[in-house]
Coordinates of C-alpha atoms in Angstrom, one line a residue:
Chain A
X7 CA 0.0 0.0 0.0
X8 CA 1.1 3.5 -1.1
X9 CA 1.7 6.3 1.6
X10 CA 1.2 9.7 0.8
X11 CA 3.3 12.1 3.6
X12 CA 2.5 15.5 3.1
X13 CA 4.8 18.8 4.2
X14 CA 4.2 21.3 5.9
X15 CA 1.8 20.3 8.3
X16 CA 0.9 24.0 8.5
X17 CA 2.1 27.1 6.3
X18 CA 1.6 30.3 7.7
X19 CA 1.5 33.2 4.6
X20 CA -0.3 36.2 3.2
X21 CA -2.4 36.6 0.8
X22 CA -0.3 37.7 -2.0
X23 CA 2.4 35.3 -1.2
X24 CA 3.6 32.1 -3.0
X25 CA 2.0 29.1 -1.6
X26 CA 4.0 25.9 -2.2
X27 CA 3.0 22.2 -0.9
X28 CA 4.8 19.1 -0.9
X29 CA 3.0 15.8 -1.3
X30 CA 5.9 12.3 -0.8
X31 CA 5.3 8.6 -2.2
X32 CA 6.5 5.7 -0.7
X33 CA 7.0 4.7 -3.6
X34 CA 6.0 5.7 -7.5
X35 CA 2.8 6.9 -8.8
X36 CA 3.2 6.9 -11.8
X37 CA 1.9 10.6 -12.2
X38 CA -1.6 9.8 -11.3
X39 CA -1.8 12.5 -8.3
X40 CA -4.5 14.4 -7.2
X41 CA -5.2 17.7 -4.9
X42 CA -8.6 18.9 -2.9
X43 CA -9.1 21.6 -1.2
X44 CA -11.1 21.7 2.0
X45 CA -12.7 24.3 3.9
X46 CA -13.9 24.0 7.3
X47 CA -17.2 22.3 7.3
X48 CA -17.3 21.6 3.6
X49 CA -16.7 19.0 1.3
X50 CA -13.3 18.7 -0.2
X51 CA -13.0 20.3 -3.9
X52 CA -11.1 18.7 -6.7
X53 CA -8.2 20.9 -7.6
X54 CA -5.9 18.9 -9.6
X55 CA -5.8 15.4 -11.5
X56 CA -3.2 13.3 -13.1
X57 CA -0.7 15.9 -11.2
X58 CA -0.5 18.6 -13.1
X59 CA -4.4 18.9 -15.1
X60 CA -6.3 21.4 -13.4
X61 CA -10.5 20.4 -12.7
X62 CA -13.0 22.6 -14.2
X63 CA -13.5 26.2 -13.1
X64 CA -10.1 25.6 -10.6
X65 CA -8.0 29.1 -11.5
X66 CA -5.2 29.4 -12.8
X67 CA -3.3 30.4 -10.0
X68 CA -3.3 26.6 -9.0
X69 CA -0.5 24.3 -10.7
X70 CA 0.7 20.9 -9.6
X71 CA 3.9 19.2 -11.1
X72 CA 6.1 16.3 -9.9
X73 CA 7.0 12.9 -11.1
X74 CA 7.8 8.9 -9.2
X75 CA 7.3 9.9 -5.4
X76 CA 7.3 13.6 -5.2
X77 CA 4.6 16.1 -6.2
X78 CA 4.4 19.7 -5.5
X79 CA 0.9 21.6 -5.5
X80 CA 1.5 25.6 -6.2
X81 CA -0.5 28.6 -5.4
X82 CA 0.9 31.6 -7.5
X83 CA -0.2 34.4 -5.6
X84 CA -2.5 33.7 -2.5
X85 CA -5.8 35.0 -2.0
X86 CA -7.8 34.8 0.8
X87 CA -10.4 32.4 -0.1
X88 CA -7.2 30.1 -0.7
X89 CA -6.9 29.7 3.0
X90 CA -8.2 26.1 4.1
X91 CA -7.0 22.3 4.1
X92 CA -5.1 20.5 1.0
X93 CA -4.8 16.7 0.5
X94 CA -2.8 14.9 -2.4
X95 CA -4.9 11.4 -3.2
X96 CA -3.2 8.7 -4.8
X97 CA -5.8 5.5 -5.6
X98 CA -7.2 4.7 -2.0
X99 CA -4.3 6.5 -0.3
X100 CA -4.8 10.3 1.0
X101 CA -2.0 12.3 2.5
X102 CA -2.5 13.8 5.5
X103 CA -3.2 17.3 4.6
X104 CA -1.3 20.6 4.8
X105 CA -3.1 23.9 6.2
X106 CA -2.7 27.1 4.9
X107 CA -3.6 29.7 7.4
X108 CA -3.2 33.3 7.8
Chain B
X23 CA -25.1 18.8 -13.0
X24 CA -24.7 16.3 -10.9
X25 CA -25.6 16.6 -7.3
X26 CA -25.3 14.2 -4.4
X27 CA -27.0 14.1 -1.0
X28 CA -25.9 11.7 2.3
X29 CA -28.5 10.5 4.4
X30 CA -29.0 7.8 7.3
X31 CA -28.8 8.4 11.3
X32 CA -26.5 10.3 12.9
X33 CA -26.5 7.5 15.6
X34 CA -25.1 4.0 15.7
X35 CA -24.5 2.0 18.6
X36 CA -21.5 -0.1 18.8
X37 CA -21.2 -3.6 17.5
X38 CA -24.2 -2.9 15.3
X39 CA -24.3 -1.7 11.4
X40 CA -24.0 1.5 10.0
X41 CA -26.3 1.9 6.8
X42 CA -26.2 5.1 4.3
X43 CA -27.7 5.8 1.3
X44 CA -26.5 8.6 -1.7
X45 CA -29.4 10.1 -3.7
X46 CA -28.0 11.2 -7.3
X47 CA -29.8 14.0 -9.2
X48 CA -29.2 15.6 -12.1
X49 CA -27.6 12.7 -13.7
X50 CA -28.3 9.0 -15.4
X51 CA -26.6 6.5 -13.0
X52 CA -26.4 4.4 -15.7
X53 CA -23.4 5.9 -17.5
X54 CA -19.9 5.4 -16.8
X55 CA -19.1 6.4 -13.5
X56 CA -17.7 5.2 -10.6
X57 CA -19.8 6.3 -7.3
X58 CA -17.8 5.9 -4.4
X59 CA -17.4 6.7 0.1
X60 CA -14.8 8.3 1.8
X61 CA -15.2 9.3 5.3
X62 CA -13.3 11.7 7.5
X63 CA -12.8 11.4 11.8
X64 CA -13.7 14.4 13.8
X65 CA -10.7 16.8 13.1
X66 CA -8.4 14.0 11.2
X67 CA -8.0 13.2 7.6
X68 CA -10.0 11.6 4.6
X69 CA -10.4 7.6 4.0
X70 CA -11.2 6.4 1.1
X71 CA -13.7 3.6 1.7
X72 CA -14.5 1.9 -1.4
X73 CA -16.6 2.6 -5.2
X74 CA -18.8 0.5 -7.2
X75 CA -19.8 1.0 -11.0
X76 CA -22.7 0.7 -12.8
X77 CA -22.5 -3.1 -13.2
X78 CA -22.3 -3.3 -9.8
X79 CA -19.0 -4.4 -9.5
X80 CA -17.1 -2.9 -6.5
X81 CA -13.9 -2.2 -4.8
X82 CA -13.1 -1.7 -1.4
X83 CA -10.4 -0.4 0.9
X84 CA -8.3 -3.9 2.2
X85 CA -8.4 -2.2 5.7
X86 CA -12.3 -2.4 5.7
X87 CA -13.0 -5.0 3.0
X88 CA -14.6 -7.5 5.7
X89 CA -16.9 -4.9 7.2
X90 CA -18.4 -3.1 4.0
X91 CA -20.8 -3.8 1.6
X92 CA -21.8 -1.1 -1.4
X93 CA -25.2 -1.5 -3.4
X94 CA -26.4 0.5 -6.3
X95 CA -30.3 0.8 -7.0
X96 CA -30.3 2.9 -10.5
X97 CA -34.3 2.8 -10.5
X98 CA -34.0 4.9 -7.6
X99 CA -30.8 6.7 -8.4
X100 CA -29.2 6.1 -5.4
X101 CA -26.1 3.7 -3.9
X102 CA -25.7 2.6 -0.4
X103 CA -22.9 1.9 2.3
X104 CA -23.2 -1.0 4.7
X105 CA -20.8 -0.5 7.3
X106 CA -20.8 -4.0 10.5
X107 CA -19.7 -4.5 13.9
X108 CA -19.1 -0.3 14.6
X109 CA -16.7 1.0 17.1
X110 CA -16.2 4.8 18.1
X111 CA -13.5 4.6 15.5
X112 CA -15.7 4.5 13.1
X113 CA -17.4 8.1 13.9
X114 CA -17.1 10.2 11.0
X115 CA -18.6 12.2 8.5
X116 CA -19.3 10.4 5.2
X117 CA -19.3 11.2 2.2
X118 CA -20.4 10.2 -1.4
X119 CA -19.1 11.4 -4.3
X120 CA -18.4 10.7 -8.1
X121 CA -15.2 9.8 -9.9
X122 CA -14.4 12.3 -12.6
X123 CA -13.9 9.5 -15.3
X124 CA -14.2 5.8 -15.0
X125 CA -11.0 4.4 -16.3
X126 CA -10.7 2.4 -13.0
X127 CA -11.9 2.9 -9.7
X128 CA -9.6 5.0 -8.1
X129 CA -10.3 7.9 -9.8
X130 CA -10.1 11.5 -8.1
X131 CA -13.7 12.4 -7.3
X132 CA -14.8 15.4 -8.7
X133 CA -18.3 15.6 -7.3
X134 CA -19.0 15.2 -3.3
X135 CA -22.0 15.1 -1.3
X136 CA -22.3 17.4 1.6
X137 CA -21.3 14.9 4.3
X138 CA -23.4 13.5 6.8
X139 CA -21.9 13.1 10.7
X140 CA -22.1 9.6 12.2
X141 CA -21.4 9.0 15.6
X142 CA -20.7 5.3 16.9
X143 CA -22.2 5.2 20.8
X144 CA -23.9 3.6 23.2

């Protein structure tokens, strides 16, 4: 079974500021890595798919890259609604989340 | 557009089964999708619990393949979650959702229900 270890646990920025998250295989993925964002009380939200596609109506702002065991999700330029939970998924496997926060 | 809503009781006691139900709307269950639950502890991270097609075929999580059973009822539009023998570990919030494309069945899901809290107690 595949673990996903995400890094930071928490990343304290501004809005305005680059956002960068780190998402680590134990081992390859073969590419097929995906990001949700999740906001206190909500349902997570699709942000990215097969790594680096972005879902419909996610902004540009978001990008993900990486390749084997480690993936990278990127927020260009922070904005407040950014601020909330992010999970890589791999198959059955989730990370265990990074928080942005203020 | 698709939309998906939880439902069952919010109360389980242990050592007996936990049953949900999805309702799809807006959308044919019979196409090629894979309809799937994930649950998340009180303050902890998602599981992925297992999906089933429209053929009915399923797959599950290993860690809870002996306690889970997932139906599909397309005349009603609607799949289910059987979950045995609960313990408090089992609290959650569940959720159904829909893969975004049914190559195989661990697809990202790109449409979630709004969740539905389920507390294992006596």
């Amino acid at each position: 079974e595949i673990l996903l270890t995400q890094s930071p646990a928490t990343l304290s920025l501004s809005p305005g500021e680059r956002a960068t998250l780190s998402c680590r295989a134990s081992q390859s993925v073969r590419g097929y890595l995906a990001w949700y964002q999740q906001k206190p009380g909500q349902a997570p939200i699709l942000l990215m798919y097969d790594t680096s596609k972005r879902a419909t109506g996610i902004p540009a702002r978001f990008s993900g890259s990486g390749s084997g065991t480690d993936f990278t999700l990127t927020i260009s330029s922070l904005e407040p609604k950014d601020f909330a939970v992010y999970y890589c998924q791999q198959g059955l496997t989730f990370g265990g989340g990074t928080k942005v926060e203020i | 557009q698709v939309q998906l809503r939880e439902s069952g009781p919010g109360l389980v006691k242990p050592s007996e089964t936990l049953s949900l139900t999805c309702v799809v709307s807006g959308y044919s269950m019979n196409s090629a999708y894979y309809w799937g639950w994930i649950r998340q502890p009180p303050g902890k991270g998602l599981e992925w619990i297992g999906t089933i097609y429209h053929t009915g075929s399923t797959f599950y999580n290993p860690s809870l393949k002996s306690r889970i059973t997932i139906s599909l009822d397309m005349s009603k539009s609607q799949f289910s979650l059987e979950l045995t023998s609960v313990t408090a570990a089992d609290t959650a919030v569940y959720y159904c959702a829909k893969t975004r494309v049914a190559v195989q069945p661990l697809e990202p899901f790109d449409v979630w229900g709004q969740g539905t809290m389920v507390t294992v107690s006596s």
